[in-house]
mmCIF file of C-alpha atoms in Angstrom:
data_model
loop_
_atom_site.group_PDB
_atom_site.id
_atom_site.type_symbol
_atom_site.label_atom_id
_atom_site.label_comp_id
_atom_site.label_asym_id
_atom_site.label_seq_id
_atom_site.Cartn_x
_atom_site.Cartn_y
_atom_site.Cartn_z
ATOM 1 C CA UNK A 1 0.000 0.000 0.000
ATOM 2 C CA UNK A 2 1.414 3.525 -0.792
ATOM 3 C CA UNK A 3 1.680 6.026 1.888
ATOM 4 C CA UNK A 4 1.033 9.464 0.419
ATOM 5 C CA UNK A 5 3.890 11.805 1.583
ATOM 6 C CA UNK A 6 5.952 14.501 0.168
ATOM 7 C CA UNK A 7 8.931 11.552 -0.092
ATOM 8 C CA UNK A 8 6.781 9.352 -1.603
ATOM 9 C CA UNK A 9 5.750 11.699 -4.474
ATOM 10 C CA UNK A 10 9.276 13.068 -4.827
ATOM 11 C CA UNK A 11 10.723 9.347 -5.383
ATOM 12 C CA UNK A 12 7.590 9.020 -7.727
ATOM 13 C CA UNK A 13 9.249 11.982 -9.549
ATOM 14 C CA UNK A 14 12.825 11.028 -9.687
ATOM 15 C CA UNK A 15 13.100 7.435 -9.405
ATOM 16 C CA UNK A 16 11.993 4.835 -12.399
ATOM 17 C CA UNK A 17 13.787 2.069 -13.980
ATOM 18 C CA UNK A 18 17.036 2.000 -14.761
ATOM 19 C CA UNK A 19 17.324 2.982 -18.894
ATOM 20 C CA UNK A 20 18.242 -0.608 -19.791
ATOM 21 C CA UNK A 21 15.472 -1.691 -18.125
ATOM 22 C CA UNK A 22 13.067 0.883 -19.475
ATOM 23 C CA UNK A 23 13.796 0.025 -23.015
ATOM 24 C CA UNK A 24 13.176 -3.621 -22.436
ATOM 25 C CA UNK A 25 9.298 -2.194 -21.369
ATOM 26 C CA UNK A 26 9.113 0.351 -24.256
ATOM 27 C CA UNK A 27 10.052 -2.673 -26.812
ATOM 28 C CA UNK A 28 6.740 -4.565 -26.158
ATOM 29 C CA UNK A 29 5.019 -0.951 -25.737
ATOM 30 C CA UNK A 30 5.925 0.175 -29.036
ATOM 31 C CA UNK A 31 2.798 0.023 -32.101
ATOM 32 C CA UNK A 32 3.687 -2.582 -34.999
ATOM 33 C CA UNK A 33 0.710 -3.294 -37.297
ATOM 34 C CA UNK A 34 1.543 -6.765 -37.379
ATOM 35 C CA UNK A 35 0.874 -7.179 -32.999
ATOM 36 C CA UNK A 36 -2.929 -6.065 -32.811
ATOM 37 C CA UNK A 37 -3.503 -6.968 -29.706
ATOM 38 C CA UNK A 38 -6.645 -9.283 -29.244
ATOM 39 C CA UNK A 39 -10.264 -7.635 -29.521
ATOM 40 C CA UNK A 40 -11.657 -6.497 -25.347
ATOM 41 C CA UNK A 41 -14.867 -8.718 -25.087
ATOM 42 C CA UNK A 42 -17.335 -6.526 -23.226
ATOM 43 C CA UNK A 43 -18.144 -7.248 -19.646
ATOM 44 C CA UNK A 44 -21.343 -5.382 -19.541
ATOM 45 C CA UNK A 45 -23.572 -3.448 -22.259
ATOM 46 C CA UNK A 46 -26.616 -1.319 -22.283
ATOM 47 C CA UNK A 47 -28.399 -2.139 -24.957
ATOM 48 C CA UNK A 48 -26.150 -2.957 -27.532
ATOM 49 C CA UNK A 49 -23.878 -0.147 -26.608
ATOM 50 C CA UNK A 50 -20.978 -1.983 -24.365
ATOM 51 C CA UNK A 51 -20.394 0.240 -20.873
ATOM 52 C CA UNK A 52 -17.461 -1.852 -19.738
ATOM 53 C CA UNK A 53 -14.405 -3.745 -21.182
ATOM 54 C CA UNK A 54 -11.254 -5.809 -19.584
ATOM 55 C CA UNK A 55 -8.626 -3.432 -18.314
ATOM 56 C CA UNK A 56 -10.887 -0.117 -17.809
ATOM 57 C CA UNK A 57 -12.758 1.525 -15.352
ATOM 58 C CA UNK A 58 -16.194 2.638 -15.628
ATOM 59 C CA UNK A 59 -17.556 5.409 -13.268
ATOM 60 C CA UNK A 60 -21.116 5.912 -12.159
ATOM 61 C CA UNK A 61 -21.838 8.991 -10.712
ATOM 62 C CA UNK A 62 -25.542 10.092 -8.916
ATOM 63 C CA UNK A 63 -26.289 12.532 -6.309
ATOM 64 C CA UNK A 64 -27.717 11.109 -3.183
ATOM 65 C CA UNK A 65 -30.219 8.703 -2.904
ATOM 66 C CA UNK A 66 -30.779 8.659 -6.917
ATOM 67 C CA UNK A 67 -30.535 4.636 -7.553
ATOM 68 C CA UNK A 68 -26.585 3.904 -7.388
ATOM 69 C CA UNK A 69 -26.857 0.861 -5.496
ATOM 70 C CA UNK A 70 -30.058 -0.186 -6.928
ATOM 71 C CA UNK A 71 -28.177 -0.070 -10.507
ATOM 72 C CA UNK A 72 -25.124 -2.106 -9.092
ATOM 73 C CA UNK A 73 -27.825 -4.842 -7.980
ATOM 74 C CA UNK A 74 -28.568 -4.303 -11.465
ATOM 75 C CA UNK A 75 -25.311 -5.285 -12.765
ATOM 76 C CA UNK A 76 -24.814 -8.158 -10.811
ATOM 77 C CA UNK A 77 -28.420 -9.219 -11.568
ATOM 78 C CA UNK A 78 -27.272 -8.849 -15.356
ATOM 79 C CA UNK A 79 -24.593 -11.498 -14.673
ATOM 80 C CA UNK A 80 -25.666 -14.299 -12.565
ATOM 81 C CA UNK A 81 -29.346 -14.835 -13.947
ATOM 82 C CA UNK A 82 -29.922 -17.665 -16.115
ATOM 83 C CA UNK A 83 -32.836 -16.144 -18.006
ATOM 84 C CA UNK A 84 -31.242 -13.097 -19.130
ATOM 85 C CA UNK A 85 -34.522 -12.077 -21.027
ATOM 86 C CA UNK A 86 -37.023 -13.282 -18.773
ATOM 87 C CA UNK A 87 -35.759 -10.633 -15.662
ATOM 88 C CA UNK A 88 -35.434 -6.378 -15.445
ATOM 89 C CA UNK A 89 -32.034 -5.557 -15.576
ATOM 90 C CA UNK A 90 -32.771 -1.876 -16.703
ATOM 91 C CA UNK A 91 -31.675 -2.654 -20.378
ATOM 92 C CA UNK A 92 -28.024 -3.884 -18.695
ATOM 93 C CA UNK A 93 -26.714 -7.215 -20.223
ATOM 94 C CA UNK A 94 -23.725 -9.273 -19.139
ATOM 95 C CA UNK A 95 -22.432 -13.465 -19.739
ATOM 96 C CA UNK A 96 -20.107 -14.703 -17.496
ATOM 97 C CA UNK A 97 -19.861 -17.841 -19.268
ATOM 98 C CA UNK A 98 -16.792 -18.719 -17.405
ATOM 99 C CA UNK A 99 -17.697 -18.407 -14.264
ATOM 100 C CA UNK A 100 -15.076 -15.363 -12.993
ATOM 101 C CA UNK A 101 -15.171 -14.200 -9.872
ATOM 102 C CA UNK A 102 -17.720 -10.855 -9.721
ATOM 103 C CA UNK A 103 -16.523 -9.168 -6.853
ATOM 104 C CA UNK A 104 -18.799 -6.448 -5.429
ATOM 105 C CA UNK A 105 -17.501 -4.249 -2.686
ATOM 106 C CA UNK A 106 -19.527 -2.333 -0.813
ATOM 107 C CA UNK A 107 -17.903 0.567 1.833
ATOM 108 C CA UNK A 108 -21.173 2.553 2.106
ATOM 109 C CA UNK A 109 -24.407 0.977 3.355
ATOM 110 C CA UNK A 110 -24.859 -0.801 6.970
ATOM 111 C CA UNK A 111 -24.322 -5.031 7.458
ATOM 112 C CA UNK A 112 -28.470 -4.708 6.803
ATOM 113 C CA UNK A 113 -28.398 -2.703 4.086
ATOM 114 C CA UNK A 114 -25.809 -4.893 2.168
ATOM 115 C CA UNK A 115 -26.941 -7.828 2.803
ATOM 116 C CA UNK A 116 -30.977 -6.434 1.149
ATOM 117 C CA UNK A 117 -28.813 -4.903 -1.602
ATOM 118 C CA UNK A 118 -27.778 -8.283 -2.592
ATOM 119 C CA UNK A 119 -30.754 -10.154 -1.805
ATOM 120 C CA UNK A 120 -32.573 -7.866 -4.263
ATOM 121 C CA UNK A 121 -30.289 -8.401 -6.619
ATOM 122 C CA UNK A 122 -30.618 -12.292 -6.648
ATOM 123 C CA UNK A 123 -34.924 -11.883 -6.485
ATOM 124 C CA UNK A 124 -33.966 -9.449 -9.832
ATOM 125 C CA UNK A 125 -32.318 -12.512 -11.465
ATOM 126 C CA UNK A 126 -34.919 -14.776 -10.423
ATOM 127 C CA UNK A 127 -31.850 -16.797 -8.333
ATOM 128 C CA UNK A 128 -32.113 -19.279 -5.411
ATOM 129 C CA UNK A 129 -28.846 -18.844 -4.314
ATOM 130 C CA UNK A 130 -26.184 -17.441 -5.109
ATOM 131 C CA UNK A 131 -23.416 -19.093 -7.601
ATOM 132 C CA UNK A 132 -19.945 -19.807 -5.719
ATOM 133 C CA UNK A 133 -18.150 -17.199 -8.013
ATOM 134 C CA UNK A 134 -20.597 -14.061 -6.569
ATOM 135 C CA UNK A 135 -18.451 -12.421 -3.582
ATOM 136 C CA UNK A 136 -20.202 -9.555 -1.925
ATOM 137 C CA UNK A 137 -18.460 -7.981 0.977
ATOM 138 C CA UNK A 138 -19.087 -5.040 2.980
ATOM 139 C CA UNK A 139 -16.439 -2.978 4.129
ATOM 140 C CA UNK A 140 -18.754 -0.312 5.803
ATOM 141 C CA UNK A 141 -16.294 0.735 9.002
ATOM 142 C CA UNK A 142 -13.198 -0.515 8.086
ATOM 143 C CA UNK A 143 -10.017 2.371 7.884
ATOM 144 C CA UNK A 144 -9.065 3.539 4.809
ATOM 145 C CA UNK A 145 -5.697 1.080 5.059
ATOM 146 C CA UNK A 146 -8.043 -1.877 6.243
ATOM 147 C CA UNK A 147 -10.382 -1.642 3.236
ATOM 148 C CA UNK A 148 -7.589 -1.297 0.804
ATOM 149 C CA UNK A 149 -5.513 -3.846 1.899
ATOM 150 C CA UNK A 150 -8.722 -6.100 1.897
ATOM 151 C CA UNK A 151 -9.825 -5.125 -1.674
ATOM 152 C CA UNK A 152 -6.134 -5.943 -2.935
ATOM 153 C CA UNK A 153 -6.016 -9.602 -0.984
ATOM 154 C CA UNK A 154 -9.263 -9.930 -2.350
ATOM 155 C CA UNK A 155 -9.079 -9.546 -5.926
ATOM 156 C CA UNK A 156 -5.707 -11.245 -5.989
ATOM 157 C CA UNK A 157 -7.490 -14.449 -4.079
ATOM 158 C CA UNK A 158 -10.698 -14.576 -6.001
ATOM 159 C CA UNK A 159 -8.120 -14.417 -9.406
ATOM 160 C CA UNK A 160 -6.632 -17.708 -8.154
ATOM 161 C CA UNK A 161 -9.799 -19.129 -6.502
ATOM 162 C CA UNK A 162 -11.980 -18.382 -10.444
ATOM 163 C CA UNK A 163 -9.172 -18.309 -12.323
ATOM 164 C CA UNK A 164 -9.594 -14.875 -13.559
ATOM 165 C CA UNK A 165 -12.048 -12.052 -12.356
ATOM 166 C CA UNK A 166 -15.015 -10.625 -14.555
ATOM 167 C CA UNK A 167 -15.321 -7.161 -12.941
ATOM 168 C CA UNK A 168 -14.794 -5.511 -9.702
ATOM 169 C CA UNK A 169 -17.844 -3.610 -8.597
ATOM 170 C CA UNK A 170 -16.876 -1.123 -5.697
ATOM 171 C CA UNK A 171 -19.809 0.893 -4.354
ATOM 172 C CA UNK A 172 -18.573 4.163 -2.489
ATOM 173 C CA UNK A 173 -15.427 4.510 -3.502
ATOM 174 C CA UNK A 174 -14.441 8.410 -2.323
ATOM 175 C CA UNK A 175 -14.234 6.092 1.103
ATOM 176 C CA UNK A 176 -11.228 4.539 -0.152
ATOM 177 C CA UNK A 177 -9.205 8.168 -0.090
ATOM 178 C CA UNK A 178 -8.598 10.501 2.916
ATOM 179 C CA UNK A 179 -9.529 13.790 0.794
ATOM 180 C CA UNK A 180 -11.160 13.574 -2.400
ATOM 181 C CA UNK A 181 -9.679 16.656 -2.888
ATOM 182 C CA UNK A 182 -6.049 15.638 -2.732
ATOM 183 C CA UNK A 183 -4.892 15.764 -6.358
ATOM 184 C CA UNK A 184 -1.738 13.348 -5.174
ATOM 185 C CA UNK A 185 -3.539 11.167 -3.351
ATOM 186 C CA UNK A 186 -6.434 10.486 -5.566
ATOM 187 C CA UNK A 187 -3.950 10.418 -8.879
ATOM 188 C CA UNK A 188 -2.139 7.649 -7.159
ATOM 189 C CA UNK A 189 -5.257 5.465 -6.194
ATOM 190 C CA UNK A 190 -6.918 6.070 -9.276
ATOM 191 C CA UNK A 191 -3.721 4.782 -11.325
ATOM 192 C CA UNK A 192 -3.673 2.032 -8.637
ATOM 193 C CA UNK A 193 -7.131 0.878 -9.670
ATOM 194 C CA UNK A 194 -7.054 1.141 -13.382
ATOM 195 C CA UNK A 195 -3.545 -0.840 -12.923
ATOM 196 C CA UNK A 196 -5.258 -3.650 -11.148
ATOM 197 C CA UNK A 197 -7.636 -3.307 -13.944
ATOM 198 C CA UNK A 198 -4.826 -3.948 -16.392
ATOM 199 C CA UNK A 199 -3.118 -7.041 -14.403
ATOM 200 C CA UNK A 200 -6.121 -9.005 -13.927
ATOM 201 C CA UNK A 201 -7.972 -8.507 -17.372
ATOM 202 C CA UNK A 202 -10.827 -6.949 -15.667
ATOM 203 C CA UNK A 203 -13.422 -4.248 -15.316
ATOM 204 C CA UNK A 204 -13.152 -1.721 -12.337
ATOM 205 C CA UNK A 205 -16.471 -0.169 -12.167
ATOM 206 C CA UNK A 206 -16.587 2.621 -9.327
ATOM 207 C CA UNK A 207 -19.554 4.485 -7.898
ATOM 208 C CA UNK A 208 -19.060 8.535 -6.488
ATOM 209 C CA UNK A 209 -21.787 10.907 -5.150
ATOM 210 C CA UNK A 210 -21.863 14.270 -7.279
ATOM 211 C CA UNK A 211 -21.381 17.613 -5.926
ATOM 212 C CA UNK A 212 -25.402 19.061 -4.369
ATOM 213 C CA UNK A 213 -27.074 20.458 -7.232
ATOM 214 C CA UNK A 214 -24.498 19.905 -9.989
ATOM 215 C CA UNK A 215 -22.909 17.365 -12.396
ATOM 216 C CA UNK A 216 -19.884 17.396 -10.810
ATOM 217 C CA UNK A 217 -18.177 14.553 -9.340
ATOM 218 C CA UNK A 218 -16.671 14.289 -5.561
ATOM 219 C CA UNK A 219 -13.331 16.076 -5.647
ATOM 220 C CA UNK A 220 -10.650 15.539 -7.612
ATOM 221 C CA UNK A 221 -11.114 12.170 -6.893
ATOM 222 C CA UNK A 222 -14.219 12.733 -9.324
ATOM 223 C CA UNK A 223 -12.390 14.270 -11.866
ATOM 224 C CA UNK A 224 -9.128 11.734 -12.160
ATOM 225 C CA UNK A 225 -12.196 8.901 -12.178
ATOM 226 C CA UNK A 226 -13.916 10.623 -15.827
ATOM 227 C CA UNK A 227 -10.866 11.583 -17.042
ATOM 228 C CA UNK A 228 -9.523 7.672 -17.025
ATOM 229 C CA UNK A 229 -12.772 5.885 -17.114
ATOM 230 C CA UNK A 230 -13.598 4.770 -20.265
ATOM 231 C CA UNK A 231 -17.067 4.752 -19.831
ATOM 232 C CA UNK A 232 -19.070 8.050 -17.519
ATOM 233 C CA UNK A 233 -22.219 6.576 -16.640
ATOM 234 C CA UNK A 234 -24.877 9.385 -14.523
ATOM 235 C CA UNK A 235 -27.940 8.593 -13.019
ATOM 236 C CA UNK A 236 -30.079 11.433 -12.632
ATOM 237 C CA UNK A 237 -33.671 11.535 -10.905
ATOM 238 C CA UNK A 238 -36.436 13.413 -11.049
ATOM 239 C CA UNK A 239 -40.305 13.027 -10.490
ATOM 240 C CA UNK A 240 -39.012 9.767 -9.091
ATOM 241 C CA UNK A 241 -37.701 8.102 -11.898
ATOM 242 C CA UNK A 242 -34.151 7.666 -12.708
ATOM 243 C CA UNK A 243 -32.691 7.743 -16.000
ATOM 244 C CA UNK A 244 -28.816 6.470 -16.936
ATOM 245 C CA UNK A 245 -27.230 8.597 -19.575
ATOM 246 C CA UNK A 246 -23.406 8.816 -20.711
ATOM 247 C CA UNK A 247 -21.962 11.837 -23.190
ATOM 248 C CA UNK A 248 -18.534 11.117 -21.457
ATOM 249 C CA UNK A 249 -17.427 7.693 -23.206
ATOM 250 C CA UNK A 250 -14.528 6.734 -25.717
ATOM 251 C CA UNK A 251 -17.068 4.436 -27.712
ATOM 252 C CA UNK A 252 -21.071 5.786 -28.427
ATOM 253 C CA UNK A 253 -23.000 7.830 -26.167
ATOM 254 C CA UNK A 254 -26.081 7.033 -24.395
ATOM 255 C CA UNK A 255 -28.008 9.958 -25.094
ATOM 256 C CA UNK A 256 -30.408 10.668 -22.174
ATOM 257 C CA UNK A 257 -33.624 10.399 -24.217
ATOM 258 C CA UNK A 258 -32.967 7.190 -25.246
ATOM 259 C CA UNK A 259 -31.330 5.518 -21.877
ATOM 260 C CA UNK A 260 -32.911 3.401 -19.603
ATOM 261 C CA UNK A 261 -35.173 4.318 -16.861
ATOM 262 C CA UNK A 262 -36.235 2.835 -13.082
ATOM 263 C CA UNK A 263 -38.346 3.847 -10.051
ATOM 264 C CA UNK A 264 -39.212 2.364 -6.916
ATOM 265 C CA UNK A 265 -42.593 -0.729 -7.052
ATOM 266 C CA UNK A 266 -44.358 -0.787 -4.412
ATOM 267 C CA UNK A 267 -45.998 -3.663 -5.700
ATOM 268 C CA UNK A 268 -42.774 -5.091 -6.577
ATOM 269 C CA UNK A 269 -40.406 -4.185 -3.280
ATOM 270 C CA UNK A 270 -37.732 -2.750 -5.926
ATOM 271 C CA UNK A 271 -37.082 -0.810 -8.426
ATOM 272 C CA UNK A 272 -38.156 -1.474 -12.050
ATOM 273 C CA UNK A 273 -37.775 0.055 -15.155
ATOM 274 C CA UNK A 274 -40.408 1.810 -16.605
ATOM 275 C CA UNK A 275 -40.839 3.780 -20.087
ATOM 276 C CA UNK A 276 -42.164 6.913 -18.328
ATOM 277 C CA UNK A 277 -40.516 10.304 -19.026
ATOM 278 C CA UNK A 278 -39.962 12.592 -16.072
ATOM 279 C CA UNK A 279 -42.307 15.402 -15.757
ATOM 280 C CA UNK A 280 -44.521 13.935 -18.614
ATOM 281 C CA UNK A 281 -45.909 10.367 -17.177
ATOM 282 C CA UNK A 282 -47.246 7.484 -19.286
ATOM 283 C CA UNK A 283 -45.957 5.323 -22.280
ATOM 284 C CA UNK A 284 -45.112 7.025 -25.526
ATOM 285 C CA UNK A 285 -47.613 4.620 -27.069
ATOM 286 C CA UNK A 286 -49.809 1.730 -25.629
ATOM 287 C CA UNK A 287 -50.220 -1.123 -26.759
ATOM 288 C CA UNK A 288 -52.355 -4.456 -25.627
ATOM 289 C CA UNK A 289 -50.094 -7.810 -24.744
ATOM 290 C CA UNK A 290 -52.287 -9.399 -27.022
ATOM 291 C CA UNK A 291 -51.183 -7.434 -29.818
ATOM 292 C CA UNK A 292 -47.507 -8.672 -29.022
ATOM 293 C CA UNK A 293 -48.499 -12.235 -29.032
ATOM 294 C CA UNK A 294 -50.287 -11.519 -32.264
ATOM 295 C CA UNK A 295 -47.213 -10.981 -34.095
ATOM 296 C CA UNK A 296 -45.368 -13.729 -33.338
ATOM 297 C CA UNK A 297 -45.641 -16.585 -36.601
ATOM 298 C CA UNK A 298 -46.239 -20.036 -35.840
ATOM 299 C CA UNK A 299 -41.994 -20.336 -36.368
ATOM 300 C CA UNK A 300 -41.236 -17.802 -33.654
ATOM 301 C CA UNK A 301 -38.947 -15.027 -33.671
ATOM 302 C CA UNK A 302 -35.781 -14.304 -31.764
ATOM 303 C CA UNK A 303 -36.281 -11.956 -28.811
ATOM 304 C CA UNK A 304 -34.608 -9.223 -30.786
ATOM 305 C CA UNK A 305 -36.127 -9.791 -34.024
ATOM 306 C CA UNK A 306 -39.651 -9.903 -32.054
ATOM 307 C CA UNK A 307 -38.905 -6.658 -30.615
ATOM 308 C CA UNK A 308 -38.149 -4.721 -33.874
ATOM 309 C CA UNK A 309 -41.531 -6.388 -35.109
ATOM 310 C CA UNK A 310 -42.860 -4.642 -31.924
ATOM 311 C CA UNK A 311 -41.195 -1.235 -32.621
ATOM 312 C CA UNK A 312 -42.167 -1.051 -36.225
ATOM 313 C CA UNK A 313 -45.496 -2.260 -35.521
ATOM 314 C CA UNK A 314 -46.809 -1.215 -32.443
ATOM 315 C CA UNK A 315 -44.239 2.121 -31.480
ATOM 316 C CA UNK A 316 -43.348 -0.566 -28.615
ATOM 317 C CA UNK A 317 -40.014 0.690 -26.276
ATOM 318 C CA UNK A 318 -37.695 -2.545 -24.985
ATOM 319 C CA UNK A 319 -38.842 -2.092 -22.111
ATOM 320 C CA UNK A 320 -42.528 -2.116 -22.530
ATOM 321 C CA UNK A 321 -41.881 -4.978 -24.934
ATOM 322 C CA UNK A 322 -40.013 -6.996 -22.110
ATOM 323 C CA UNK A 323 -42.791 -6.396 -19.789
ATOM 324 C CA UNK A 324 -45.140 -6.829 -21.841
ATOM 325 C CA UNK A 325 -43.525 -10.636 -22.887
ATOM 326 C CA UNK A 326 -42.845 -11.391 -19.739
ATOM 327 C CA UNK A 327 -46.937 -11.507 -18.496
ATOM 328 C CA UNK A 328 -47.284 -13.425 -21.794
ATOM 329 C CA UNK A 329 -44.854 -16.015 -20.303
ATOM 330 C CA UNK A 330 -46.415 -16.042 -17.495
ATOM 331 C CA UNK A 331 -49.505 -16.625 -18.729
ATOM 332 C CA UNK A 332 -48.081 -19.501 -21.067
ATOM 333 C CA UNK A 333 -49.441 -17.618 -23.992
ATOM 334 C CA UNK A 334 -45.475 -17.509 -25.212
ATOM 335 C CA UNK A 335 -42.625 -20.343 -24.498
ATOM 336 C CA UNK A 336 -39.147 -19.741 -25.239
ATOM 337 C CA UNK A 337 -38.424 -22.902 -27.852
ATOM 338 C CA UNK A 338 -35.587 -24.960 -25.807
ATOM 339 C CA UNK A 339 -34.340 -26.458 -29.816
ATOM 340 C CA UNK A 340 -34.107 -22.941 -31.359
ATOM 341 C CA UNK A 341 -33.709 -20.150 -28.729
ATOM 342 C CA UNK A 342 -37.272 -18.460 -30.583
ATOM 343 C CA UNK A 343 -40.351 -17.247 -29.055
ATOM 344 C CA UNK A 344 -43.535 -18.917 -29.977
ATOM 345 C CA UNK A 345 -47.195 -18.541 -29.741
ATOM 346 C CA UNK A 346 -48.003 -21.867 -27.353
ATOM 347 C CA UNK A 347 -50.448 -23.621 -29.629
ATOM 348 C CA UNK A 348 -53.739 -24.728 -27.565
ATOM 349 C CA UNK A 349 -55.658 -27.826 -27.556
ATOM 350 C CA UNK A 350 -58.954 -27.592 -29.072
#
């Protein structure tokens, strides 16, 4: 662990590798167009637009009390469910097919708090238990050196445990520094994650409050995070619904009118998405369930050919259309075919 003092930043400055060793770096360093290095599978997309890839970080930034945690239950929802259609994942996807470790870390929320957090997320999924490769901690209390020094042993063990790690998911992490505001300090830890992002061919996805009433992230802590994340995911609620946005990403944008939204069900005991527009309320065009099944052939469709049928035909959003197939499941009115991965209208016995 590095102890940020004046000594340590000035041997930061002044010391490095000796030149012979340096060039022996620089050699594998150096662009040839005949060593492309091997295509980043995503770890996690919204949509089809991927929000994290092996080696990154990935920031996701909210005010208070806007969703954060109910998105990271999200995310590990997205990886562990077997169904990945059949649950609300608020348009998040993920395949772990490997079965990595998924490390979530969580240094804000009471024992309580955690432990519902995660809970949720395995009733999202529509999970009995959770697989062997899920490891949820909570670090809520623990010293700055403690928590560290745990998250360090702790990736390195579940690397040799899974033989690799899919993504590191670390919920508060301005509780990880002494002062946001330390440019030093938070340069180093930042480099420090992204690095352990790098050696263990993962994602690092980190979660920071915003500055009251602005955009702005925690700090410079904040600031070092978007600058090196690759992907600047922000939550932002109003009229009690939440909508997840990025304009801050090196591959497309996810323009705010078009990114995924969730509030808190009653009915449900979490949140859900929903395809309501804060301010403005309602769908941007209904349509019956019936309707849905309607346009399935007697062949099927695959989910995502069904749902540009449903766009095209009925104005239907994914989310609406997920909803919508899901009560049709439910009602056995639609069965996923086991032989050819289509939906299709369950034929009835006269």
């Amino acid at each position: 662990m590095i102890e940020v003092t004046t000594e340590t930043l000035q041997s930061l400055a002044v010391e490095g590798p000796r030149s012979g060793a340096i060039e022996a770096i620089l050699t594998g360093r150096m662009f040839s167009p005949l060593n492309r290095p091997p295509d980043p599978t995503p770890r996690f997309f919204i949509s089809n637009t991927p929000i994290c890839t092996p080696g990154n970080l990935t920031a996701v930034s909210a005010t208070v009390k806007a969703g954060k945690s109910a998105f990271i239950g999200a995310m590990i929802a997205a990886v562990v469910t077997d169904d990945p259609e059949a649950v609300d994942t608020f348009g998040i996807r993920a395949r772990n097919p490997h079965g990595h470790a998924l490390l979530h870390l969580d240094t804000e929320q009471c024992a309580f708090d955690h432990w519902q957090l995660v809970t949720r997320a395995l009733a999202r999924a529509q999970c009995d238990a959770p697989p062997d490769w899920l490891l949820s901690y909570c670090l809520t209390g623990l010293d700055i050196r403690e928590a560290r020094s745990a998250i360090d042993s702790l990736i390195e063990k579940a690397h040799a445990d899974f033989h690799g790690i899919f993504a590191v998911l670390i919920d508060g992490v301005a509780d990880l520094v002494v002062d946001v505001n330390d440019s030093a300090e938070s340069n180093i830890f930042t480099a420090h994650l992204h690095q352990q992002a790098i050696d263990f061919d993962c994602s690092v996805v980190t979660v920071i409050h915003t500055n009251p009433g602005t955009q702005k992230t925690r700090g410079h802590l904040g600031s070092q995070l978007e600058r090196k994340s690759e992907t600047n995911l922000r939550l932002e609620k109003a009229d009690e619904i939440t909508v997840v946005w990025a304009d801050k990403n090196r591959r497309a944008p996810i323009l705010k009118a078009h990114g995924p939204r969730f509030t808190w069900s009653v009915e449900a005991g979490m949140h859900v998405s929903t395809d309501a527009t804060p301010g403005k309320g309602g769908r941007p065009k209904a349509f019956h369930d019936h309707e849905l099944c309607e346009l399935l052939p007697p062949e099927g469709l695959a989910a995502k050919d069904w749902l540009a049928v449903a766009r095209e035909e009925l104005g239907a959003k994914e989310t609406a259309f997920h909803e919508a197939r899901r009560r049709l499941q439910a009602a056995e009115l639609v069965a996923k075919s086991a032989i050819t991965g289509r939906w299709e209208p369950v034929r009835r016995r006269p």
